[in-house]
Short mmCIF file of C-alpha atoms in Angstrom, two decimals:
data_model
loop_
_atom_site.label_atom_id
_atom_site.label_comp_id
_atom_site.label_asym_id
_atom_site.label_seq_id
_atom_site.Cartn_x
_atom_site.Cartn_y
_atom_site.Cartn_z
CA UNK A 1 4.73 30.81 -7.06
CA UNK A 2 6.05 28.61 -3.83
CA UNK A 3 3.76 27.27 -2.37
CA UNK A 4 3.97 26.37 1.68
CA UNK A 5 4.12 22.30 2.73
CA UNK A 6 1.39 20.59 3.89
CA UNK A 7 0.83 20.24 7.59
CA UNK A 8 -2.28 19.09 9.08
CA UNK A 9 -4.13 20.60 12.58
CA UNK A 10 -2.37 18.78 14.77
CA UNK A 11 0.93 19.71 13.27
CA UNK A 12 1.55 16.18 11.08
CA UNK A 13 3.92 17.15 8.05
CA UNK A 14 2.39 15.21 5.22
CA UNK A 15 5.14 13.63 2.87
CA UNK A 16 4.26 10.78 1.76
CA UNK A 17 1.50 10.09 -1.10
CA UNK A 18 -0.44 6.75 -2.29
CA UNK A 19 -1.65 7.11 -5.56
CA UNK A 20 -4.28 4.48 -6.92
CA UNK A 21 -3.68 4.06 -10.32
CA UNK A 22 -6.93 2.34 -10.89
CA UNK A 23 -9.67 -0.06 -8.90
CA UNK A 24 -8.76 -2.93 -11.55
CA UNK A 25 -6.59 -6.20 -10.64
CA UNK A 26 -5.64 -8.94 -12.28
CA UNK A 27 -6.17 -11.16 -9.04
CA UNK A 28 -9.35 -11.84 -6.26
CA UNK A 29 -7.71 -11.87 -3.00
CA UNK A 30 -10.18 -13.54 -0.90
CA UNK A 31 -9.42 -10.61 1.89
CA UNK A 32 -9.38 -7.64 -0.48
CA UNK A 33 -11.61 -8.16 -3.49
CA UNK A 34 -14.95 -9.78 -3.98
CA UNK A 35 -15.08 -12.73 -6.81
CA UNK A 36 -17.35 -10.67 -8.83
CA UNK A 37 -16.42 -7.27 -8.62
CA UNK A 38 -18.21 -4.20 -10.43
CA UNK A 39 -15.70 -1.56 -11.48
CA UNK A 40 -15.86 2.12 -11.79
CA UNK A 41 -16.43 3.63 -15.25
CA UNK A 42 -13.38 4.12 -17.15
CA UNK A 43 -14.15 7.88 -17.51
CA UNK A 44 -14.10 8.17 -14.09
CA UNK A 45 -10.88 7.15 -13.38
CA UNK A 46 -8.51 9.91 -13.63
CA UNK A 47 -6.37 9.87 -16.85
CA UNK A 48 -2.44 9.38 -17.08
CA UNK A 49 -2.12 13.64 -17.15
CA UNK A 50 -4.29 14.13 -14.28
CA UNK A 51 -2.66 11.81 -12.52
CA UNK A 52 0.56 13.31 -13.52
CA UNK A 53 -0.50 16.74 -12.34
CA UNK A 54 -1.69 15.43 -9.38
CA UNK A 55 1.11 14.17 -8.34
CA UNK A 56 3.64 17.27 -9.04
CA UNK A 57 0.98 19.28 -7.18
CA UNK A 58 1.60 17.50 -4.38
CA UNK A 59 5.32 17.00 -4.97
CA UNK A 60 5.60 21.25 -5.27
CA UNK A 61 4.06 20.83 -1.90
CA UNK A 62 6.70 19.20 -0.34
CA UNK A 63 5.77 15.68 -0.51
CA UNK A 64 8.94 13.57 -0.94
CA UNK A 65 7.73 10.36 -1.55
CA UNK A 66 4.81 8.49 -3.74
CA UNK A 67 4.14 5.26 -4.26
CA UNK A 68 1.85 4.37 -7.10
CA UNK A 69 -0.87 1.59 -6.20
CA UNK A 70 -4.12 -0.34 -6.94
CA UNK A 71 -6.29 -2.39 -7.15
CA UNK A 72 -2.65 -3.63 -9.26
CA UNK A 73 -0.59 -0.41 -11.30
CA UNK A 74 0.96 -2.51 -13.50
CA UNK A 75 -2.46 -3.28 -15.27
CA UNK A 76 -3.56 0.12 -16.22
CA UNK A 77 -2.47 0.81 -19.73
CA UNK A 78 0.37 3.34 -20.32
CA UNK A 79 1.56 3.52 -16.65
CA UNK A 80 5.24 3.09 -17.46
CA UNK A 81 5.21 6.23 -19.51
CA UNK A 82 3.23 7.77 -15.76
CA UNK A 83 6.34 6.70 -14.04
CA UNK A 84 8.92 7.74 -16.69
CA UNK A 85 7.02 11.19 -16.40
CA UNK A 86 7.23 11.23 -13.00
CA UNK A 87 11.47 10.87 -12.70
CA UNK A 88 11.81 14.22 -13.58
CA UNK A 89 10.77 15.22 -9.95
CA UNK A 90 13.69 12.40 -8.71
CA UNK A 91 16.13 14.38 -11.49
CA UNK A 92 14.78 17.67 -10.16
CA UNK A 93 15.53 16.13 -6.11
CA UNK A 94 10.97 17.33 -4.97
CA UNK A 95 11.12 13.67 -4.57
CA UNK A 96 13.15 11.28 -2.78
CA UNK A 97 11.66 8.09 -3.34
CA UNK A 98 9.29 7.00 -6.47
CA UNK A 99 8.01 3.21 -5.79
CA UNK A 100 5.12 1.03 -5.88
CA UNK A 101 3.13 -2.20 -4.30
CA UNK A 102 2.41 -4.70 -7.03
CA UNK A 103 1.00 -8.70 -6.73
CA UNK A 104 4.19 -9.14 -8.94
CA UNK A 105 2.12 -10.88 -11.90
CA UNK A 106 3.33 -8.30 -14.12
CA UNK A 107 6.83 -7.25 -12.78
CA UNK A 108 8.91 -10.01 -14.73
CA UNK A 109 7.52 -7.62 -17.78
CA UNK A 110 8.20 -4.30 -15.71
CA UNK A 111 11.17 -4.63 -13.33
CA UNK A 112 13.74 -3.50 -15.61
CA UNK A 113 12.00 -0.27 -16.87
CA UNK A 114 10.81 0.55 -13.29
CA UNK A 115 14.56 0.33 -12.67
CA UNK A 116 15.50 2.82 -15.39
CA UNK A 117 12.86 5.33 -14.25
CA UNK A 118 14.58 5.65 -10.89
CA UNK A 119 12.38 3.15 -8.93
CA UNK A 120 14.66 1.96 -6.44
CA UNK A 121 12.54 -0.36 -4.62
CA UNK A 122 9.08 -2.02 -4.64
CA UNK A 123 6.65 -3.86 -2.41
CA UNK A 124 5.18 -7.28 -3.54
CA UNK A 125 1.96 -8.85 -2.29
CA UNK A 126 2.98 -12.45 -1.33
CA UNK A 127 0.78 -14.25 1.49
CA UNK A 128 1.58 -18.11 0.79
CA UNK A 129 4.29 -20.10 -0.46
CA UNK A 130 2.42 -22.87 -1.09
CA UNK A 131 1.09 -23.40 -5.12
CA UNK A 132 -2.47 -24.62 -4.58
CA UNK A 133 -2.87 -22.24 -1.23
CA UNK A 134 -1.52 -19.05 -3.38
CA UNK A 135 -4.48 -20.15 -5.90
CA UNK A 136 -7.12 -20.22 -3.30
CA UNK A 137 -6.17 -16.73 -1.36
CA UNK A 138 -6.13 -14.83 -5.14
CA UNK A 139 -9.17 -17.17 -6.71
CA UNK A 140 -6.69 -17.21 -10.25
CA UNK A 141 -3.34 -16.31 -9.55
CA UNK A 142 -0.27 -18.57 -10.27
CA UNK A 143 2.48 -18.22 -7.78
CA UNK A 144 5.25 -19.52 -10.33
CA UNK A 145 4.57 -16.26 -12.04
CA UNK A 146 5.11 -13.94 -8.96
CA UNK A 147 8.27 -15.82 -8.22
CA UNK A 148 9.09 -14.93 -11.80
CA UNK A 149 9.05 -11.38 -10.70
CA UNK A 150 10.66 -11.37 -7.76
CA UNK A 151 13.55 -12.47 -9.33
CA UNK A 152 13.36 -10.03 -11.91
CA UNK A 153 13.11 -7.35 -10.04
CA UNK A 154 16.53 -8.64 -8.19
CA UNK A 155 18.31 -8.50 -11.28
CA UNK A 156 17.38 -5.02 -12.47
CA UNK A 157 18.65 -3.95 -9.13
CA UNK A 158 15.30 -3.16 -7.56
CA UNK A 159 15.53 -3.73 -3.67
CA UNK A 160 12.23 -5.72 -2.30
CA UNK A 161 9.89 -6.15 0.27
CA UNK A 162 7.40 -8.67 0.63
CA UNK A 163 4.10 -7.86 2.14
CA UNK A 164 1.89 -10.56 4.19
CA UNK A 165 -1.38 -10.37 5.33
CA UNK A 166 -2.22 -11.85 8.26
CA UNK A 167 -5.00 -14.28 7.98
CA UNK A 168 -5.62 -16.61 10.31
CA UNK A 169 -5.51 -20.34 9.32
CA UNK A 170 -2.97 -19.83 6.85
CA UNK A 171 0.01 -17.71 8.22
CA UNK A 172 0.35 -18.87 11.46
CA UNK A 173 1.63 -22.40 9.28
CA UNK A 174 3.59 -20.63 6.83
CA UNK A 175 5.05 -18.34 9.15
CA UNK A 176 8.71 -19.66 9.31
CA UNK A 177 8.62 -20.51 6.26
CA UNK A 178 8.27 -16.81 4.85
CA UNK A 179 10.79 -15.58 7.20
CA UNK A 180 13.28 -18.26 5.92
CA UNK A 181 12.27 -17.22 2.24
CA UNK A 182 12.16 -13.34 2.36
CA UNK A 183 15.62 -13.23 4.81
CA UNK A 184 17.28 -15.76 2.62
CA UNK A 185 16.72 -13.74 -0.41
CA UNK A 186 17.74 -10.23 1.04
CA UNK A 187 14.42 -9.13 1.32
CA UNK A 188 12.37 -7.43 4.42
CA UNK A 189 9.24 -9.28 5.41
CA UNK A 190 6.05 -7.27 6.10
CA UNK A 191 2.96 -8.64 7.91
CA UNK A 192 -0.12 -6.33 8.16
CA UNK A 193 -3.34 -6.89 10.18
CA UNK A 194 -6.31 -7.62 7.50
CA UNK A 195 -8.15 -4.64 7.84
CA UNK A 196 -12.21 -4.02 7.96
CA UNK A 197 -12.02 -2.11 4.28
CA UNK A 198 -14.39 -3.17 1.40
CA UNK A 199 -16.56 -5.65 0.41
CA UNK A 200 -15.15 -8.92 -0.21
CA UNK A 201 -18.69 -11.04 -0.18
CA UNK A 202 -17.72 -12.26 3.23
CA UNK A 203 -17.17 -12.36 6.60
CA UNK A 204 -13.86 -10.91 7.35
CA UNK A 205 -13.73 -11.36 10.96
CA UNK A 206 -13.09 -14.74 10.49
CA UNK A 207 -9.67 -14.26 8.55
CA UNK A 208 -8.47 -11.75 11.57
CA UNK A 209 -5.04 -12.88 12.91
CA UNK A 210 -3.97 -9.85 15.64
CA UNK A 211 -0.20 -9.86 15.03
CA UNK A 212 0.37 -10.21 18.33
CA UNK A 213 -0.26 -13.25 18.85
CA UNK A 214 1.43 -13.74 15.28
CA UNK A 215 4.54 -12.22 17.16
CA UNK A 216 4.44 -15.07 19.81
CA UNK A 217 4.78 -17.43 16.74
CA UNK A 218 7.13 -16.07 15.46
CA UNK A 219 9.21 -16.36 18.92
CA UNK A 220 8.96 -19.84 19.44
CA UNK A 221 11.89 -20.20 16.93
CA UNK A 222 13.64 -17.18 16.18
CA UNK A 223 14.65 -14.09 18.05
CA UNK A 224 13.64 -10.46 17.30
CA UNK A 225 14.91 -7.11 18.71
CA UNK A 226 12.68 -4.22 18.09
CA UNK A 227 14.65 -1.43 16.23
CA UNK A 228 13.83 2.37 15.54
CA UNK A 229 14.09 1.54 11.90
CA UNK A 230 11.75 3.71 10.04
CA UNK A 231 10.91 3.10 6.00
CA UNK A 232 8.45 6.36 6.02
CA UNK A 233 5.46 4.42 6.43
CA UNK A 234 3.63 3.19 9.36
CA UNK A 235 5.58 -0.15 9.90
CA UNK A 236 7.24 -0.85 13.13
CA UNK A 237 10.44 -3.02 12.54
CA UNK A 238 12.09 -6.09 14.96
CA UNK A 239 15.43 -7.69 13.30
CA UNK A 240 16.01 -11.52 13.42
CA UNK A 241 19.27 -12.59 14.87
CA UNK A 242 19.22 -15.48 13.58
CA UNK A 243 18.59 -13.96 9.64
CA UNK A 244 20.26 -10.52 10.06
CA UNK A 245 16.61 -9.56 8.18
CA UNK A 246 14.07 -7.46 9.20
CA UNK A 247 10.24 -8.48 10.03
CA UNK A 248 8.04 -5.28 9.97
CA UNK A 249 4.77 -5.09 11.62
CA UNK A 250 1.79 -2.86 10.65
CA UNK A 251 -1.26 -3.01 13.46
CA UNK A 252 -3.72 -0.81 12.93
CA UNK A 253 -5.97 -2.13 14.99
CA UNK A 254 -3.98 -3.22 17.82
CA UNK A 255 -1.72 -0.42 17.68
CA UNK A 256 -2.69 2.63 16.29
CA UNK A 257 0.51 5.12 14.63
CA UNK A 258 -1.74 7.74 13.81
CA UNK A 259 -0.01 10.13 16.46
CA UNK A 260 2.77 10.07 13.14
CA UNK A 261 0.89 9.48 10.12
CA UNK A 262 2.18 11.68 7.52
CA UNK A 263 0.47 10.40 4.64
CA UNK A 264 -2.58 10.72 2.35
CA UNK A 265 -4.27 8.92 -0.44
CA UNK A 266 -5.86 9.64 -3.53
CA UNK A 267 -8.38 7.21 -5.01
CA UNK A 268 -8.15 6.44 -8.83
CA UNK A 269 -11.22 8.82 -9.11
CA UNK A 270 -9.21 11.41 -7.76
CA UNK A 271 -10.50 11.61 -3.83
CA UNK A 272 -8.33 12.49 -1.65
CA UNK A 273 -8.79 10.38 1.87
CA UNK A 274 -6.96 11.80 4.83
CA UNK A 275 -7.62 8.95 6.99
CA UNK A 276 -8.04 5.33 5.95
CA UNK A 277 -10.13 4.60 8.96
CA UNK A 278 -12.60 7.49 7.85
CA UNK A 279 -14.83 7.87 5.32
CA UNK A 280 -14.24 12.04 4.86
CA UNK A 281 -13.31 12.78 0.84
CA UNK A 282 -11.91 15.31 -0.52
CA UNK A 283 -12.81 15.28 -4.52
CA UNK A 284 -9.74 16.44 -6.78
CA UNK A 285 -10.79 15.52 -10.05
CA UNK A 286 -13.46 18.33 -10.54
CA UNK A 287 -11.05 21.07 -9.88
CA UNK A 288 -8.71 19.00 -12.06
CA UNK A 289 -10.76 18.97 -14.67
CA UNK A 290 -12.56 22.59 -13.99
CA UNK A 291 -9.62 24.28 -15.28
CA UNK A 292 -5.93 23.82 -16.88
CA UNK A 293 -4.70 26.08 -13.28
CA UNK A 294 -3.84 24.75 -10.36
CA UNK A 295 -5.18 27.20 -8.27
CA UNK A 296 -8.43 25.17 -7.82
CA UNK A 297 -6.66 22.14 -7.06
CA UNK A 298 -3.98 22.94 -4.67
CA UNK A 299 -7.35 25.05 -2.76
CA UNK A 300 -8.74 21.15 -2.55
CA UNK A 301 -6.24 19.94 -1.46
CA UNK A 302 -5.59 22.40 1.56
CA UNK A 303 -8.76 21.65 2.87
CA UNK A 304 -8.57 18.03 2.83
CA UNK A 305 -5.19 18.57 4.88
CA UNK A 306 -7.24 20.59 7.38
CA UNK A 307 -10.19 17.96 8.02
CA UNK A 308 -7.49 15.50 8.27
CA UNK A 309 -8.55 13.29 11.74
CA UNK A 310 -6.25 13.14 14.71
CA UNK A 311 -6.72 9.24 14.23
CA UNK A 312 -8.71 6.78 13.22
CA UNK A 313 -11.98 4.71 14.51
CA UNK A 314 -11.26 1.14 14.45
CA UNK A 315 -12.10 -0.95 16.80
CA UNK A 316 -11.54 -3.99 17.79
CA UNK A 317 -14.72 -6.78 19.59
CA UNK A 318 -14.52 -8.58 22.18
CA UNK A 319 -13.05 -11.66 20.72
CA UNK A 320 -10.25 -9.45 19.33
CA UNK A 321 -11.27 -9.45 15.55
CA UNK A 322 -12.28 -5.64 14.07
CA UNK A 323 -15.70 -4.47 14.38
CA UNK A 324 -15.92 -2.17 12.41
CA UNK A 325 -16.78 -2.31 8.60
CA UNK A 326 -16.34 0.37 5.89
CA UNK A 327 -16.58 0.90 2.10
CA UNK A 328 -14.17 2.46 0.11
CA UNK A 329 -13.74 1.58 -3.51
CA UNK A 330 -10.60 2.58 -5.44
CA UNK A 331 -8.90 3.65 -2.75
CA UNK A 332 -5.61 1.62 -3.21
CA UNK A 333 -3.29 -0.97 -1.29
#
């Protein structure tokens, strides 16, 4: 049976999926996790066939690109034989892309068969350069090991993009020194606006660092020309002159690109959220696991595409740092 693609009210094409893999990581990022962190049950986390079904459901829809994330992917057991599965829809040419955003503990051991399954490229968490600083932002991570995986990944062919988080204190020192790093290396550099998601057992406004004012940093040595460079997501790209690199920017808060999201999440659980800035769910696994059709599921998932938002609520105080807080667990980087 073809089915039709997914567009939402307001006539959004939806082609891009992030798919948790599970809530679990290997790290405590002082802006994303708290240090003691309860974790769903195991048999509520959607097994490696749902998740495979899933996916093609959504692929068969016409989404053309997924990206598999966390809590971390590469930590849930048997997820290399998830993303060998999932190839067949590269073979087949549903999907155009197949990648994922990793912490890069675990892509030293990874990179090469992530390479033979048709990953072309993946996104690595890396906030600091500095040892004892990369310790303190995860609460347990060793950045010797990410660095392992970086180049790794390099050598299996994998293209990469590192992913900052802003956080004030912290990047506005390392700033130049990440540019010089990623650019030097081939890769893009990413900085993203820490975002009022989750609790973290503390005050988040405090780590806000609007990238605006991260921009002017930046500025004061090297100089960037906005492009209409477009990866699929909702990063807005300068290049460096200096570097030939790009720096991306992602600002929901400061600037919103919901006008062209086309993108949805599913939670390792299996709910489908619309909107990161919303709380609405849409709950796949029970027609997942209702019956071995589809019918039930692809039903689901057409009405999560019609509550789909026009945009979301953040919002930012007076001193410029979010005010607004939500919860929601397992939802994925």
């Amino acid at each position: 049976m073809t089915r039709c693609g997914l567009v939402d009210l307001f006539g959004r094409r939806i082609s891009y999926l992030r798919l948790s893999m599970t809530d679990r990581c290997d790290l405590r990022c002082v802006y994303c996790m708290a240090e003691d962190m309860t974790f769903v049950p195991r048999n509520q986390l959607l097994t490696l066939e749902e998740l495979d079904r899933l996916a093609s459901a959504f692929a068969a829809r016409g989404v053309s690109k997924i990206r598999l994330t966390g809590g971390e992917p590469l930590v849930r057991k048997g997820v290399m034989d998830l993303v060998a599965s999932l190839s067949r829809h590269l073979v087949s040419g549903r999907l155009k892309e197949l990648t994922l955003t990793t912490n890069g503990s675990l892509l030293a051991r990874h990179a090469e068969g992530l390479a033979r399954a048709g990953v072309r490229r993946v996104n690595v968490s890396l906030d600091t350069l500095d040892a004892s600083r990369f310790r303190t932002l995860t609460r347990r991570g060793t950045l010797g090991v990410v660095m392992e995986g970086l180049l790794a990944a390099q050598e299996a062919g994998l293209k990469v993009k590192l992913n900052a988080v802003a956080l004030k204190g912290s990047t506005e020192e390392e700033i130049h020194d990440l540019i010089t790093f990623a650019h030097g290396r081939g890769m893009d550099l990413t900085l993203i606006e820490t975002m009022p998601l989750g609790d973290v057992g503390a005050d988040r406004t405090d780590q806000y660092l609007s990238l605006a004012t991260l921009r002017r940093t930046i500025e004061t040595r090297w100089t960037l020309t906005d492009t209409a460079d477009h990866s699929g997501g909702p990063a807005r790209y300068v290049r460096v002159a200096e570097t030939g690199g790009r720096i991306g920017f992602i600002t929901p808060l400061t600037h919103s690109f919901c006008e062209t999201c086309n993108r949805v999440r599913v939670s390792a659980t299996g709910m489908l959220y619309t909107c990161l800035g919303q709380e609405d769910q849409v709950d796949l696994r029970a027609p997942l696991r209702a019956c071995e059709g589809d019918e039930a599921l692809h039903a689901a998932i057409d009405a999560g595409i019609r509550a789909k938002p026009r945009g979301h609520d953040f919002a930012i105080a007076r001193n410029g740092a979010p005010a607004l807080a939500r919860h929601m667990s397992v939802l994925g980087g």
